[in-house]
Coordinates of C-alpha atoms in Angstrom, one line a residue:
M1 CA -27.4 95.1 93.1
T2 CA -26.5 94.4 89.5
A3 CA -24.8 97.1 87.6
L4 CA -27.6 99.4 86.5
L5 CA -26.0 99.8 83.0
E6 CA -25.2 96.1 82.4
F7 CA -28.6 94.5 82.7
L8 CA -30.9 97.1 80.8
P9 CA -33.3 95.4 78.9
I10 CA -32.4 94.9 75.2
P11 CA -35.4 93.3 73.0
A12 CA -33.6 90.3 71.1
A13 CA -35.4 90.8 68.1
E14 CA -33.8 94.5 67.7
R15 CA -30.4 93.3 68.0
Q16 CA -28.8 94.0 64.6
A17 CA -25.6 93.6 63.2
P18 CA -23.5 96.7 62.7
P19 CA -21.7 97.6 59.4
A20 CA -18.1 96.0 59.3
A21 CA -15.4 97.9 61.2
A22 CA -12.0 97.0 61.6
L23 CA -10.8 96.0 64.9
L24 CA -7.7 97.4 66.9
A25 CA -6.5 95.2 69.6
A26 CA -6.2 97.3 72.8
A27 CA -2.6 97.2 73.5
G28 CA -2.5 99.3 77.0
T29 CA -2.6 98.6 80.6
T30 CA -5.2 96.7 82.7
I31 CA -5.7 98.3 86.1
P32 CA -7.6 96.0 88.7
V33 CA -10.0 98.1 90.8
G34 CA -12.9 97.0 93.1
Q35 CA -16.0 94.8 92.1
V36 CA -18.4 95.8 89.2
P37 CA -16.9 99.0 88.4
E38 CA -19.4 101.1 86.4
G39 CA -18.7 104.8 85.9
V40 CA -15.2 106.3 85.4
T41 CA -14.4 110.2 84.8
L42 CA -11.1 112.0 84.6
S43 CA -10.1 115.3 86.5
P44 CA -10.0 118.2 84.6
D45 CA -6.1 118.1 84.1
G46 CA -6.2 114.3 83.2
T47 CA -3.8 113.2 86.2
R48 CA -6.6 111.3 87.9
A49 CA -9.3 108.7 87.3
Y50 CA -12.1 108.3 89.3
V51 CA -14.1 104.8 89.5
S52 CA -17.2 103.9 91.0
N53 CA -17.2 100.3 92.2
Q54 CA -20.9 99.4 92.4
A55 CA -20.6 96.0 94.3
S56 CA -17.8 97.2 96.6
N57 CA -19.2 100.2 97.6
T58 CA -15.9 102.3 96.9
V59 CA -14.5 104.7 94.4
S60 CA -11.0 103.8 93.0
V61 CA -8.5 106.8 92.4
I62 CA -6.0 106.1 89.5
D63 CA -2.8 107.8 88.8
T64 CA -3.1 108.4 85.3
V65 CA 0.8 108.7 85.0
S66 CA 1.6 105.3 86.7
N67 CA -1.8 103.7 85.7
T68 CA -2.2 102.5 89.5
V69 CA -4.7 102.8 92.1
I70 CA -3.4 105.3 94.7
A71 CA -6.4 105.5 97.0
T72 CA -9.9 103.7 97.7
I73 CA -12.8 105.8 99.3
P74 CA -15.4 104.1 100.9
T75 CA -18.9 105.4 99.9
G76 CA -22.5 104.4 100.7
A77 CA -24.4 101.7 99.0
A78 CA -24.0 100.9 95.2
P79 CA -21.8 103.7 93.7
T80 CA -23.1 103.9 90.0
L81 CA -22.0 107.0 88.0
I82 CA -19.7 109.9 88.7
A83 CA -18.6 113.5 87.8
V84 CA -15.9 115.9 88.7
S85 CA -16.4 119.8 89.3
P86 CA -14.5 122.0 86.8
D87 CA -12.1 123.0 89.1
G88 CA -11.2 119.3 90.1
T89 CA -11.6 120.0 93.9
R90 CA -14.8 117.4 94.2
A91 CA -16.5 114.4 92.6
Y92 CA -19.7 113.8 92.9
V93 CA -21.0 110.0 93.1
T94 CA -24.3 108.6 92.8
L95 CA -25.5 106.0 95.4
A96 CA -28.0 104.0 93.8
G97 CA -28.6 101.8 96.8
A98 CA -28.9 104.8 99.0
G99 CA -31.0 107.3 97.2
E100 CA -28.0 109.9 97.8
L101 CA -25.5 111.8 96.0
A102 CA -21.9 111.4 97.7
V103 CA -19.6 114.5 97.5
V104 CA -15.8 113.5 97.6
D105 CA -13.0 116.0 98.5
T106 CA -10.3 115.0 95.8
A107 CA -7.5 116.6 97.8
G108 CA -8.0 114.2 100.5
N109 CA -10.1 111.4 99.0
T110 CA -12.7 111.6 101.6
V111 CA -16.6 111.7 101.5
L112 CA -17.3 115.1 102.8
T113 CA -21.3 114.5 102.8
N114 CA -24.1 112.4 101.4
I115 CA -26.9 114.5 100.0
P116 CA -30.3 112.8 99.9
V117 CA -32.0 112.9 96.4
G118 CA -34.6 110.6 94.7
A119 CA -35.1 107.0 94.4
L120 CA -32.3 105.1 92.8
P121 CA -30.0 108.0 91.4
V122 CA -27.8 107.1 88.7
G123 CA -26.6 109.9 86.3
V124 CA -24.9 113.0 87.5
A125 CA -23.4 116.0 85.5
V126 CA -21.9 119.1 86.9
S127 CA -22.6 122.5 85.2
P128 CA -19.6 124.2 83.4
D129 CA -19.5 126.7 86.1
G130 CA -19.5 124.3 88.8
I131 CA -22.3 125.8 90.9
R132 CA -25.1 123.2 89.8
A133 CA -25.1 119.1 89.9
Y134 CA -28.0 117.5 88.0
V135 CA -28.7 113.9 89.4
T136 CA -31.1 111.6 87.4
N137 CA -33.4 109.5 89.9
N138 CA -34.4 106.4 87.7
Q139 CA -37.1 105.2 89.8
S140 CA -38.4 108.6 90.7
N141 CA -38.6 109.9 87.1
S142 CA -37.1 113.0 88.2
V143 CA -34.1 115.1 88.3
S144 CA -32.6 116.5 91.5
V145 CA -30.9 120.2 91.0
V146 CA -28.1 120.4 93.5
D147 CA -26.6 123.5 94.8
T148 CA -23.0 122.4 95.1
A149 CA -22.1 125.5 97.6
A150 CA -24.5 124.6 100.0
N151 CA -25.0 120.8 99.0
T152 CA -28.6 120.8 99.2
V153 CA -31.2 120.0 96.4
I154 CA -32.9 123.2 95.6
D155 CA -35.3 121.9 92.8
T156 CA -36.7 118.6 91.6
V157 CA -37.6 118.5 87.5
P158 CA -40.1 115.7 86.4
V159 CA -38.9 114.1 83.5
G160 CA -39.5 111.0 81.3
P161 CA -39.6 107.3 82.8
G162 CA -36.4 105.7 83.6
P163 CA -34.0 108.6 83.5
L164 CA -30.5 107.5 83.5
G165 CA -27.9 109.4 81.7
V166 CA -27.6 113.1 82.0
A167 CA -25.1 115.8 80.3
V168 CA -25.3 119.5 80.3
T169 CA -24.4 121.4 77.1
P170 CA -21.3 122.9 77.4
D171 CA -22.6 126.6 77.5
G172 CA -24.5 125.3 80.6
T173 CA -28.0 126.6 79.3
R174 CA -29.6 123.0 79.0
A175 CA -29.6 119.7 80.3
Y176 CA -30.1 116.5 78.7
V177 CA -31.7 113.3 80.2
A178 CA -31.9 110.1 78.5
N179 CA -35.3 108.3 79.6
T180 CA -34.8 104.6 79.2
G181 CA -38.7 104.0 79.5
D182 CA -40.1 105.6 76.6
G183 CA -37.1 106.4 74.4
S184 CA -37.3 110.1 74.9
V185 CA -34.5 112.7 75.9
S186 CA -35.7 115.5 78.2
V187 CA -34.4 118.9 77.6
I188 CA -34.1 120.8 80.6
D189 CA -33.7 124.6 80.6
T190 CA -31.4 125.2 83.5
A191 CA -32.4 128.9 84.3
T192 CA -36.0 127.6 84.9
N193 CA -35.3 124.2 85.7
T194 CA -38.2 123.1 83.3
V195 CA -38.7 120.6 80.5
T196 CA -38.7 122.4 76.9
A197 CA -38.6 119.6 74.7
S198 CA -38.6 115.7 74.6
P199 CA -37.4 114.3 71.7
V200 CA -37.8 110.6 70.9
V201 CA -34.4 109.2 69.7
G202 CA -34.7 105.5 69.8
D203 CA -35.3 102.4 72.3
V204 CA -33.9 102.6 75.7
P205 CA -31.6 105.7 75.4
V206 CA -28.7 105.3 78.0
I207 CA -26.2 108.2 78.1
V208 CA -25.7 111.4 76.4
A209 CA -22.6 113.3 75.4
F210 CA -21.9 116.7 73.6
S211 CA -19.8 117.7 70.9
P212 CA -17.4 120.3 72.0
D213 CA -19.2 123.1 70.3
G214 CA -22.5 121.9 71.7
T215 CA -24.1 121.7 68.3
R216 CA -24.7 117.9 68.5
A217 CA -25.8 115.6 71.2
Y218 CA -25.0 111.7 71.0
V219 CA -27.1 109.5 72.5
S220 CA -26.4 105.6 73.3
T221 CA -29.5 103.3 72.8
A222 CA -29.3 99.8 73.8
G223 CA -32.6 99.1 72.4
S224 CA -32.2 100.3 69.0
Q225 CA -28.7 99.5 68.8
F226 CA -27.5 102.8 67.5
L227 CA -26.0 106.1 68.3
A228 CA -28.4 108.9 67.8
V229 CA -27.1 112.3 66.7
L230 CA -29.2 115.0 67.8
G231 CA -29.0 118.5 66.5
T232 CA -29.3 121.0 69.5
A233 CA -30.6 123.9 67.6
T234 CA -33.7 121.9 66.8
N235 CA -33.5 118.9 68.8
A236 CA -34.3 116.4 66.1
V237 CA -32.3 113.4 65.2
I238 CA -30.2 114.1 62.3
T239 CA -28.9 110.5 61.6
T240 CA -28.2 107.1 63.5
I241 CA -25.0 105.3 63.6
P242 CA -25.4 101.5 64.2
V243 CA -23.4 99.9 67.0
D244 CA -23.8 96.9 69.1
T245 CA -25.3 96.6 72.7
P246 CA -24.0 100.3 73.5
R247 CA -23.7 101.8 76.7
T248 CA -21.7 104.7 77.4
V249 CA -20.8 107.1 74.8
V250 CA -17.8 109.8 75.1
V251 CA -16.5 112.6 72.7
S252 CA -12.9 113.2 72.5
P253 CA -12.1 116.7 73.7
D254 CA -11.0 117.4 70.0
G255 CA -14.2 116.6 68.6
T256 CA -13.1 114.2 66.2
V257 CA -14.3 110.9 67.3
A258 CA -16.7 109.3 69.8
Y259 CA -16.2 105.9 71.6
V260 CA -19.1 103.9 72.4
A261 CA -18.7 101.1 75.1
N262 CA -20.4 98.0 73.6
L263 CA -21.5 95.6 76.6
D264 CA -21.9 92.1 74.7
D265 CA -19.2 92.5 72.2
D266 CA -16.8 93.7 74.8
T267 CA -15.4 96.3 72.5
I268 CA -15.3 100.2 71.8
S269 CA -17.0 101.3 68.7
V270 CA -14.8 104.2 67.3
V271 CA -17.0 106.5 65.6
N272 CA -15.6 109.1 63.2
L273 CA -18.0 112.3 63.7
A274 CA -17.0 114.0 60.3
T275 CA -18.5 111.2 58.5
N276 CA -20.8 109.6 61.4
T277 CA -19.5 106.0 60.6
V278 CA -17.8 103.6 62.7
T279 CA -14.1 103.2 61.5
G280 CA -13.0 100.7 64.1
T281 CA -13.4 98.8 67.2
I282 CA -11.1 98.3 70.2
R283 CA -11.0 95.2 72.3
T284 CA -11.6 95.5 75.8
G285 CA -12.0 93.4 78.9
N286 CA -15.1 91.8 79.8
G287 CA -18.5 93.6 80.1
P288 CA -17.3 97.3 79.3
L289 CA -19.5 99.7 80.9
G290 CA -18.0 103.5 81.4
A291 CA -15.5 105.2 79.4
A292 CA -13.8 108.5 79.5
V293 CA -11.0 110.5 77.4
T294 CA -8.3 112.1 78.5
P295 CA -8.1 115.9 78.0
D296 CA -5.4 115.7 75.3
S297 CA -7.4 112.9 73.3
A298 CA -4.6 110.6 73.8
R299 CA -5.9 107.8 76.1
L300 CA -9.1 106.2 76.8
Y301 CA -10.1 104.5 80.2
V302 CA -12.8 102.1 80.2
T303 CA -14.6 100.1 83.2
N304 CA -14.7 96.3 82.4
S305 CA -17.7 95.3 84.8
I306 CA -17.2 91.5 84.6
D307 CA -13.5 91.5 85.1
N308 CA -13.2 94.1 87.9
T309 CA -10.5 96.0 86.0
V310 CA -10.0 99.2 84.0
S311 CA -8.6 99.3 80.6
A312 CA -6.1 102.2 79.8
I313 CA -6.2 102.4 75.9
P314 CA -3.6 104.4 74.1
L315 CA -5.5 106.4 70.9
Q316 CA -2.3 107.2 69.3
T317 CA -3.3 105.6 65.8
I318 CA -6.8 104.6 65.5
P319 CA -7.5 102.3 64.0
G320 CA -4.5 100.3 64.0
A321 CA -5.3 97.6 61.4
G322 CA -6.9 97.5 58.0
P323 CA -7.0 95.7 54.7
V324 CA -3.8 95.2 52.2
A325 CA -6.0 97.2 49.6
G326 CA -5.4 100.3 51.8
G327 CA -8.1 102.9 51.9
T328 CA -8.5 102.7 55.7
V329 CA -9.5 106.0 57.3
V330 CA -6.9 106.5 60.1
I331 CA -6.7 109.2 62.8
I332 CA -3.1 109.9 64.1
R333 CA -2.9 111.8 67.3
G334 CA 0.0 113.8 68.9
H335 CA 1.2 117.4 69.3
N336 CA 2.7 119.9 67.0
L337 CA 1.3 118.1 63.9
S338 CA 0.3 121.4 62.1
G339 CA 1.7 121.7 58.3
A340 CA 2.2 117.7 58.0
T341 CA 3.8 117.2 54.8
A342 CA 3.8 113.4 54.7
V343 CA 2.6 110.7 56.5
R344 CA 4.2 107.2 55.8
F345 CA 3.1 103.9 56.2
G346 CA 6.4 101.9 55.9
T347 CA 7.8 103.4 52.8
A348 CA 4.6 104.0 51.2
T349 CA 2.9 107.6 51.5
A350 CA -0.8 107.8 52.7
T351 CA -3.3 110.5 51.8
I352 CA -3.8 113.3 54.1
L353 CA -7.4 114.0 54.4
S354 CA -7.2 116.8 57.3
N355 CA -4.7 118.1 59.7
T356 CA -4.7 120.0 63.0
A357 CA -1.9 120.8 65.3
T358 CA -3.1 117.6 67.5
A359 CA -4.4 115.2 64.7
V360 CA -3.6 114.2 61.1
T361 CA -6.4 112.0 59.3
V362 CA -5.4 109.9 56.4
S363 CA -6.3 107.1 54.1
T364 CA -3.9 104.3 54.3
P365 CA -1.9 103.4 51.1
P366 CA -1.6 99.6 50.1
G367 CA 0.5 97.6 51.9
Q368 CA 1.7 94.3 53.8
G369 CA 2.3 93.3 57.3
T370 CA 3.1 95.5 60.4
V371 CA 4.8 98.6 59.5
P372 CA 5.8 101.8 61.3
V373 CA 3.9 105.0 61.0
T374 CA 5.6 108.1 60.6
V375 CA 4.2 112.0 60.2
T376 CA 6.5 114.8 58.8
T377 CA 6.1 118.3 59.3
P378 CA 8.3 121.2 58.9
G379 CA 9.8 120.6 62.4
G380 CA 10.9 117.2 61.4
T381 CA 9.7 113.7 61.6
G382 CA 8.2 111.6 64.5
G383 CA 7.2 107.7 64.9
F384 CA 3.4 106.9 65.8
G385 CA 3.4 103.4 66.4
T386 CA 2.6 100.7 63.7
F387 CA -0.2 99.8 61.7
S388 CA -1.2 96.2 60.7
Y389 CA -2.3 95.2 57.0
R390 CA -4.7 92.3 57.0
R391 CA -5.7 89.9 54.3
V392 CA -9.2 89.4 53.6
P393 CA -10.7 86.6 55.4
V394 CA -12.1 83.4 53.8
L395 CA -14.8 81.1 55.1
T396 CA -14.8 77.4 54.1
G397 CA -17.6 76.0 56.4
I398 CA -19.7 76.2 59.6
T399 CA -20.6 73.3 61.9
V400 CA -23.0 73.6 64.9
T401 CA -21.0 72.4 68.2
S402 CA -23.8 72.7 70.4
S403 CA -27.4 73.1 70.4
P404 CA -30.3 73.6 72.7
F405 CA -32.5 71.0 71.0
G406 CA -29.9 68.7 68.7
G407 CA -28.5 69.4 65.4
V408 CA -25.0 69.1 66.5
G409 CA -22.7 68.3 63.5
G410 CA -24.8 70.3 61.3
N411 CA -25.5 73.8 60.0
Q412 CA -29.0 74.3 61.3
G413 CA -30.4 75.8 64.9
P414 CA -33.5 77.2 66.4
T415 CA -34.8 80.5 65.3
S416 CA -34.7 81.3 69.1
G417 CA -30.9 80.9 69.0
G418 CA -28.9 79.4 71.5
G419 CA -25.8 77.0 71.1
T420 CA -22.6 77.4 69.6
A421 CA -21.0 77.0 65.9
T422 CA -17.6 76.7 64.7
L423 CA -16.5 78.6 61.6
T424 CA -13.5 77.4 59.7
G425 CA -11.4 79.3 57.1
L426 CA -8.3 81.3 56.8
N427 CA -7.5 84.9 57.9
L428 CA -10.1 84.9 60.7
A429 CA -7.7 86.2 63.5
G430 CA -8.9 89.5 65.0
A431 CA -12.5 89.1 64.1
S432 CA -14.6 92.1 65.0
A433 CA -17.9 90.7 64.0
V434 CA -19.6 87.8 63.0
H435 CA -23.1 88.0 61.0
F436 CA -25.8 85.5 60.9
G437 CA -28.0 87.4 58.3
T438 CA -28.4 90.8 59.8
R439 CA -27.9 89.7 63.2
A440 CA -24.5 89.6 65.4
A441 CA -22.9 86.6 66.8
T442 CA -20.6 86.9 69.8
V443 CA -17.3 85.6 69.2
V444 CA -16.0 83.2 71.8
S445 CA -12.8 82.2 70.7
G446 CA -10.7 81.9 67.5
T447 CA -7.8 81.3 65.8
D448 CA -6.5 82.3 62.3
T449 CA -8.2 79.2 60.8
S450 CA -11.5 79.0 63.2
L451 CA -14.0 80.8 65.1
T452 CA -16.5 79.8 67.9
V453 CA -19.4 81.8 68.1
N454 CA -22.4 81.9 70.2
I455 CA -25.6 81.4 67.5
P456 CA -27.8 84.6 67.8
A457 CA -31.7 84.5 67.4
G458 CA -32.8 84.6 63.7
A459 CA -35.4 87.2 62.3
G460 CA -37.5 84.0 61.2
P461 CA -37.0 80.5 59.7
G462 CA -34.9 79.9 56.6
P463 CA -31.4 80.3 55.4
V464 CA -29.1 82.9 56.0
A465 CA -25.5 84.1 54.8
V466 CA -22.9 83.9 57.6
T467 CA -19.9 86.1 57.4
V468 CA -17.0 87.3 59.3
V469 CA -15.6 90.9 59.6
T470 CA -11.9 91.6 60.4
P471 CA -9.5 94.4 59.8
G472 CA -8.8 92.8 56.5
G473 CA -12.3 93.1 55.6
T474 CA -15.4 91.0 55.1
S475 CA -15.2 87.4 54.1
N476 CA -17.2 85.3 51.7
S477 CA -20.5 83.7 53.1
V478 CA -21.3 80.0 54.2
G479 CA -24.9 78.9 54.7
F480 CA -26.9 78.3 57.8
A481 CA -30.6 77.5 58.2
Y482 CA -32.6 78.8 61.0
V483 CA -35.7 76.4 62.0
D484 CA -38.7 77.1 63.8
A485 CA -40.1 75.4 66.7
P486 CA -42.5 72.3 65.3
T487 CA -46.3 72.1 66.4
L488 CA -48.4 68.8 67.0
T489 CA -51.8 69.2 65.8
G490 CA -53.1 65.4 65.7
A491 CA -52.5 61.8 66.2
S492 CA -54.1 58.6 64.3
P493 CA -55.3 56.7 66.2
D494 CA -55.5 58.6 69.3
Q495 CA -55.4 55.6 71.8
G496 CA -54.0 52.2 72.2
P497 CA -53.1 49.4 74.2
T498 CA -50.7 50.0 77.3
P499 CA -48.4 47.1 75.8
G500 CA -47.9 49.5 73.1
G501 CA -46.8 48.6 69.5
N502 CA -49.3 50.1 67.5
Q503 CA -48.5 52.7 64.9
V504 CA -49.3 56.5 65.4
T505 CA -49.6 58.8 62.6
L506 CA -48.6 62.4 64.2
Q507 CA -49.5 65.5 62.0
G508 CA -48.1 69.1 62.7
T509 CA -45.7 71.5 61.2
G510 CA -41.8 71.7 61.3
L511 CA -41.2 68.2 61.9
A512 CA -38.6 67.6 59.3
T513 CA -35.8 67.6 61.6
A514 CA -37.2 65.8 64.3
G515 CA -34.5 64.0 66.6
A516 CA -36.5 62.3 69.4
V517 CA -40.5 61.5 69.8
T518 CA -41.6 60.7 73.6
F519 CA -44.9 59.4 75.0
D520 CA -45.1 60.8 78.5
G521 CA -41.3 61.0 78.5
I522 CA -40.7 57.5 77.0
G523 CA -38.9 57.3 73.8
A524 CA -40.5 55.9 70.9
S525 CA -39.1 54.8 67.7
F526 CA -40.1 56.8 64.7
S527 CA -40.1 57.8 61.0
V528 CA -40.0 61.3 59.2
L529 CA -42.5 61.3 56.2
S530 CA -42.5 65.1 55.6
D531 CA -42.3 68.2 57.3
T532 CA -46.1 67.5 58.4
T533 CA -46.1 63.8 59.2
I534 CA -44.2 61.6 61.4
V535 CA -45.2 57.7 62.1
A536 CA -44.2 56.7 65.7
T537 CA -44.4 53.4 67.3
A538 CA -46.3 53.7 70.6
P539 CA -44.0 52.5 73.5
P540 CA -45.2 50.4 76.5
H541 CA -46.7 52.4 79.2
P542 CA -47.2 51.4 82.8
V543 CA -50.5 52.7 83.5
A544 CA -53.8 53.6 81.4
G545 CA -54.6 57.2 80.9
P546 CA -54.2 60.1 78.7
V547 CA -50.0 61.2 78.0
N548 CA -48.6 63.8 76.3
I549 CA -46.8 63.2 73.1
A550 CA -43.6 65.3 72.5
V551 CA -41.6 66.0 69.3
T552 CA -38.2 67.7 69.5
T553 CA -36.5 69.0 66.2
V554 CA -33.5 71.2 65.5
G555 CA -35.9 74.3 66.1
G556 CA -37.6 73.1 69.6
T557 CA -39.9 70.9 71.3
A558 CA -43.8 70.6 70.7
S559 CA -45.7 68.6 73.4
A560 CA -49.8 67.9 73.3
G561 CA -52.1 65.6 74.9
L562 CA -52.9 63.6 71.9
Y563 CA -53.0 60.1 72.9
T564 CA -54.5 57.9 75.6
Y565 CA -53.3 54.3 76.7
A566 CA -55.9 51.5 77.5
D567 CA -56.1 48.5 79.5
A568 CA -56.9 45.4 77.9
P569 CA -60.5 44.2 78.4
T570 CA -61.0 41.3 81.6

């Protein structure tokens, strides 16, 4: 079974490039786990992380002090998402392949029982008092309500099509369910187990997370490519925050930041919840799906579904890089930070924007290179890692290095996307985004002077500006042109002798970049007269009869049965 969160449908036409954000390289620990890790959650005290390995049919238990796997628990088929009871004694794992909810004893790391639920269970959430578990049944379009004392289903609530993520409000009065099939969120009254509202939030909603006070629900939308912010008082969408291929969203326990796992970009978007803006991105392994934050908001655990690993990422200073001009909003986390009197980046003093006992938010001063970060309070001065200043990237050129239809060496490609291009310039290291117009490209590899990217589909034919985003800012642009697929509408003459040799005028559209013309797969010499006209020399053909003429351009291939070979009279 494939990872459910990994292979959700995402309309290509809706993939928009998110705004520029600084990139923070993840300097943490990579922990090998089972195959296709998907969900991850933490014990209430933060000492254990539980990871569901969908292809291994296991749960990995990670000691978060040593960041090592200390136990592997066999489960039923396709463990998908996971939740832990408020007292930490039980873990609940959806078994998508078995239609069951596994109940794990966390003291002995053993499965106590499997509870039959609906078809293809995916999401699970436990009420704050621990007496109920809510399970989304993706193919049954329902939520199973489980009595955790009796380990039985006591009610089944119909919801929207394709339910996936579920979360319970901090006060336990409502459960919010993301319905991938119709873009809605079903709001369940947990007292009556009835749906009281179904706001539409965006295309393919995936996961729901709440602010600590319960006034906001954050919903990742894989189709619309944004994080929807829902006011729980009215269940109306307040705003949307662009991100790229989002899957799991989690909110830090201190309520300052949301972290969004971006599957295709192999990043985590860092969202400032005071401003509802993406302030940075963190590199992960390949295929990030699940995420969980420790109770002290100091570390982030991310499942990398392609690498079969978990990234343990420190969150002390986020983001950890920005432009030399300064002005980057940075959140510094720790303890005993109340009454901070100074925050310094090297010797330069930052502007303090807000301050709590566990976090200081600042705006960076101008600077150069990598500098230490220190915070001074009435209790003294402490170090909080380093911050790297980056120069603005500069682009000097773009060259297509592979293409589905030709055009290698130029700066054109098909509107449908595909192939790769190399960008050249300066200060390109740490690129967090490459934009072809409004579309986001995936970075394959890079150095400080070049980047190789996968060319995304275009919004339509014509020129677009290509730009690069790094922690140093956004580059100047270089040009790239999208080319539509050609069409063929006529051939004159439309017949000729089997020995070939006659001149055939082809009519159509989008022919200007033609690289090949064939008659029944046999190559023909040709000349392009205009975007609508090509003159080709018919090649010899072994037998008489109708054949297809095909023209391949940078934009694609057109083929039509426009020509007939005839034998000479005898």
